[in-house]
GROMACS .gro file of C-alpha atoms in nm:
model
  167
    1UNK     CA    1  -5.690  -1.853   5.021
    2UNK     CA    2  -5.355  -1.976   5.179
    3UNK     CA    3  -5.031  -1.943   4.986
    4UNK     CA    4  -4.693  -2.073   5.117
    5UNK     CA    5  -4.404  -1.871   4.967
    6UNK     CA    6  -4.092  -2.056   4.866
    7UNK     CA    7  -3.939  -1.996   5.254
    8UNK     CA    8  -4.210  -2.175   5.398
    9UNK     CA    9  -4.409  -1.831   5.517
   10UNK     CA   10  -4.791  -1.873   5.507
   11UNK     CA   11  -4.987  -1.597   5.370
   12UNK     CA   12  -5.324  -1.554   5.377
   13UNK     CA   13  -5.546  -1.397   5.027
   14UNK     CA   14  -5.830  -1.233   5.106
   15UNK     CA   15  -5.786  -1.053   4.753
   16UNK     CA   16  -6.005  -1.132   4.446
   17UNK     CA   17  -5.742  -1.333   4.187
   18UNK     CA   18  -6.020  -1.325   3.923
   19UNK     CA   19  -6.254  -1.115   3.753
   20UNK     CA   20  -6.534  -1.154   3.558
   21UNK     CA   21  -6.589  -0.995   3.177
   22UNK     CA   22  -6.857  -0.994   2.970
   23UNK     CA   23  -6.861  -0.955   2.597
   24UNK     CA   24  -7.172  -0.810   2.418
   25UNK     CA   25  -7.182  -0.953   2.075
   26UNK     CA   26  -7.415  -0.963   1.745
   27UNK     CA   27  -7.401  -1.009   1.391
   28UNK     CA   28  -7.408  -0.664   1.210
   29UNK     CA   29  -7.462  -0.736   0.849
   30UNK     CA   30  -7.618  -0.543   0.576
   31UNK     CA   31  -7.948  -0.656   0.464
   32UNK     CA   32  -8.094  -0.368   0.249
   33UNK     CA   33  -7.961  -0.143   0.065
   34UNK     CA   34  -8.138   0.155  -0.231
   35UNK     CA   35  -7.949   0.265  -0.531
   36UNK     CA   36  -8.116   0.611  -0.663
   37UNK     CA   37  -7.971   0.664  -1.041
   38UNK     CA   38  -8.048   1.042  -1.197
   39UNK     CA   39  -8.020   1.176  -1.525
   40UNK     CA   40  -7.729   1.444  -1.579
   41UNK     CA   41  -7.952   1.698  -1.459
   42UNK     CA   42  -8.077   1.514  -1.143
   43UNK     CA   43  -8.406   1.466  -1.265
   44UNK     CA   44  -8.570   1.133  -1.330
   45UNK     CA   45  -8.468   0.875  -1.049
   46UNK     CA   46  -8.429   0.541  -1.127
   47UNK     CA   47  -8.435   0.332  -0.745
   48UNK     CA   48  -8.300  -0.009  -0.718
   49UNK     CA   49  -8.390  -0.189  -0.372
   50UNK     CA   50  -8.162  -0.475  -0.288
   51UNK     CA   51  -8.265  -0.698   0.018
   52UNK     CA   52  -8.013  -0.970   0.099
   53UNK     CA   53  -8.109  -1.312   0.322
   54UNK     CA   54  -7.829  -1.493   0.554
   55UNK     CA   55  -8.107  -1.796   0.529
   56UNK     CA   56  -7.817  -2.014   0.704
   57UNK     CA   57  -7.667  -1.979   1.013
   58UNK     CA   58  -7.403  -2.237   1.004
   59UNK     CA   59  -7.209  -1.969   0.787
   60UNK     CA   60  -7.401  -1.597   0.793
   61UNK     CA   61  -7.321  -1.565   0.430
   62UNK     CA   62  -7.580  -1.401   0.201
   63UNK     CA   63  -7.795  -1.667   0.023
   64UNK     CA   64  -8.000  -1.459  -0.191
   65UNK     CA   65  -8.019  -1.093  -0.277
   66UNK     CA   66  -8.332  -0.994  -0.443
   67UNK     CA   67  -8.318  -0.687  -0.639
   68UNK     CA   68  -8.636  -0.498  -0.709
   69UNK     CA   69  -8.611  -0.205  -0.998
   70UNK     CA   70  -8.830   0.108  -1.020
   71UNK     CA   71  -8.981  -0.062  -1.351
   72UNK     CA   72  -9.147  -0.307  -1.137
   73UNK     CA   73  -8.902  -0.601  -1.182
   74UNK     CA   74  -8.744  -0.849  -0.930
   75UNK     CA   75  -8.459  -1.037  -0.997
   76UNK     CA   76  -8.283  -1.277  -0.711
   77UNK     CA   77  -7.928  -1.440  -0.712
   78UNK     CA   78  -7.916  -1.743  -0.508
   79UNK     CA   79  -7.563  -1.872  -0.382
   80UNK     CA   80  -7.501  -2.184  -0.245
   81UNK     CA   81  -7.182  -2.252  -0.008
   82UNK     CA   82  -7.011  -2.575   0.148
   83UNK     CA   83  -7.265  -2.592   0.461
   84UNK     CA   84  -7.573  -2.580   0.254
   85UNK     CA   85  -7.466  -2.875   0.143
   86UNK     CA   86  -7.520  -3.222   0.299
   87UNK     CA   87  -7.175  -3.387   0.388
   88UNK     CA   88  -7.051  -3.713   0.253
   89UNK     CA   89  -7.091  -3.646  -0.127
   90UNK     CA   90  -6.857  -3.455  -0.290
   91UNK     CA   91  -6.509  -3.497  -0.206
   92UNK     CA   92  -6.433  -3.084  -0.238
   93UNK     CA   93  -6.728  -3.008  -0.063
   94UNK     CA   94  -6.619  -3.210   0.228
   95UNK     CA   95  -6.280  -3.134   0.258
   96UNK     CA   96  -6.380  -2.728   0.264
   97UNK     CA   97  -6.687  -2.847   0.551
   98UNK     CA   98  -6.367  -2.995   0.699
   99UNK     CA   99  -6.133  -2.696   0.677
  100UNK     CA  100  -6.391  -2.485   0.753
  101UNK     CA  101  -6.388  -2.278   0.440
  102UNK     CA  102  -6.738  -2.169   0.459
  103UNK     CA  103  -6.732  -1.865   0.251
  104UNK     CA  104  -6.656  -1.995  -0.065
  105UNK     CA  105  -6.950  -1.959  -0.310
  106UNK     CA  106  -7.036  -2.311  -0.503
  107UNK     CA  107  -7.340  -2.228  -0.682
  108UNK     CA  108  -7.532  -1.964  -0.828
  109UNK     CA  109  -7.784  -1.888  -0.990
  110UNK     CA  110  -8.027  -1.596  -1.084
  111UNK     CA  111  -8.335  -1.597  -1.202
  112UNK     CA  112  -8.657  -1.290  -1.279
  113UNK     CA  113  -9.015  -1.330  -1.132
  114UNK     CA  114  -9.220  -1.171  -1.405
  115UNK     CA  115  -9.603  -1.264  -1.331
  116UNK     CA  116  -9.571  -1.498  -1.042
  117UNK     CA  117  -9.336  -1.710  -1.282
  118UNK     CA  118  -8.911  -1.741  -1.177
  119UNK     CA  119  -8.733  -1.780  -1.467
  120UNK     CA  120  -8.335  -1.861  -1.472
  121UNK     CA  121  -8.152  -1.655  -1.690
  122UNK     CA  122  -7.783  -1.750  -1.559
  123UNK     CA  123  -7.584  -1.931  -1.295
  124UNK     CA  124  -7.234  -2.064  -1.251
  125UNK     CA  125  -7.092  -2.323  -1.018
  126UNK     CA  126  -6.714  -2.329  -0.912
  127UNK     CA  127  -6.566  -2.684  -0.832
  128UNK     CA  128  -6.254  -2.662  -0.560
  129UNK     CA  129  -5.923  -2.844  -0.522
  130UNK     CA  130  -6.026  -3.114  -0.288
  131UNK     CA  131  -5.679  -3.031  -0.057
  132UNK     CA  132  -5.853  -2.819   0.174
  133UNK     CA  133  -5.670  -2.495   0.048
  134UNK     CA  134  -6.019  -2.324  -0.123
  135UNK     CA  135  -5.839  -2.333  -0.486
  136UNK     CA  136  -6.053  -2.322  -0.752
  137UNK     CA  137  -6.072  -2.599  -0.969
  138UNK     CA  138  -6.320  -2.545  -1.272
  139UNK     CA  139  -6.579  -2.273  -1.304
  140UNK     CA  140  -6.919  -2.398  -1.509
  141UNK     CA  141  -7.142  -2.112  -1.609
  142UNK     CA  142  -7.519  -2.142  -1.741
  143UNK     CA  143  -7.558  -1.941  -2.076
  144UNK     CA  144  -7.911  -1.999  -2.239
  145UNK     CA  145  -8.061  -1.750  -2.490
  146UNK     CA  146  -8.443  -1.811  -2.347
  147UNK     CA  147  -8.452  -1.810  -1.966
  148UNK     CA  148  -8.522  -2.207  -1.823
  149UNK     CA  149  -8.898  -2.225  -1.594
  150UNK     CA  150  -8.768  -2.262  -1.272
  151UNK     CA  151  -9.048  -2.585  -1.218
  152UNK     CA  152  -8.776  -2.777  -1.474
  153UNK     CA  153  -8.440  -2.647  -1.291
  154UNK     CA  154  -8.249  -2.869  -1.059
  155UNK     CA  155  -8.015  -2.653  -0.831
  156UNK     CA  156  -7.746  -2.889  -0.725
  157UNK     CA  157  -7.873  -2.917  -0.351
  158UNK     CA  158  -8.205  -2.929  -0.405
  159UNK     CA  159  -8.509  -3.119  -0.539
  160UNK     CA  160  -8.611  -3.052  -0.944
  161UNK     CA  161  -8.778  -2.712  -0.915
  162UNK     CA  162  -8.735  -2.606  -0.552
  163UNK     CA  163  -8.539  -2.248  -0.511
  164UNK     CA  164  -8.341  -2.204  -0.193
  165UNK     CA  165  -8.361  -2.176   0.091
  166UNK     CA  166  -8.649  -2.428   0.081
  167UNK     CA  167  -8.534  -2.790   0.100
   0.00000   0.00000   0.00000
């Protein structure tokens, strides 16, 4: 290219002004994970296997973990946040999709498969300041002394008996 300096001298660029970079990116997260308990003599394991799901991509945050015990049992924590949520409903739910506060748990619940049946046995949702600033407002929690048949449960984004991530 052709550059005039300030006293009117014409120079001519055959130099590159620009170069070209290119960034290699991924999401590293951690989606398993074993816990191996032993007595005080390190005999008799007890293995927990924990599998966590980022089941949306609009904010990579884990959905549900699903924790298997040694004893055969499988219990799952589902968590809701602001973009698994449809916009245009809740006034603190949009005004964190509009601030982009995206990691902010809303819901969740857990609930035990024991013979092909989910059961919840606990779940809390947190309500935000609707300002944008990700306070918390009021935290509800689910307490019940006999767990609730998930086919009767209504999560708050979801259909009567549907678990996430299904809609």
């Amino acid at each position: 290219g052709i550059i005039t300096s300030p006293g009117g001298e014409v120079n001519n660029l055959n130099a590159t002004l620009a170069t070209v970079y290119y960034t290699h990116s991924c999401f590293l997260y951690n989606n398993s994970t074993t816990e191996t308990t032993y007595d005080k003599n390190g005999q008799h394991p007890i293995s927990t296997l924990i599998n966590k799901y980022y089941d949306n991509v609009n904010h990579l945050q884990p959905t549900r973990t699903e924790t298997y015990g040694s004893d055969g049992s499988e219990i799952t924590t589902a968590t809701s946040f602001p973009n698994d949520f449809a916009s245009g409903g809740v006034p603190f739910i949009d005004s964190m999709q509009a601030n982009h506060l995206i990691a902010f748990p809303i819901e969740q619940v857990v609930y035990k498969q024991k013979g092909g049946v989910n059961n919840i046995v606990s779940g809390n949702i947190i309500t935000y300041k609707a300002d944008g600033r990700g306070l918390p407002d009021q935290l509800s929690k689910l307490e019940t002394a006999s767990p609730i048949l998930q086919s009767t449960f209504k999560f708050s984004n979801r259909s009567t008996g549907v678990l996430p991530p299904s809609s």
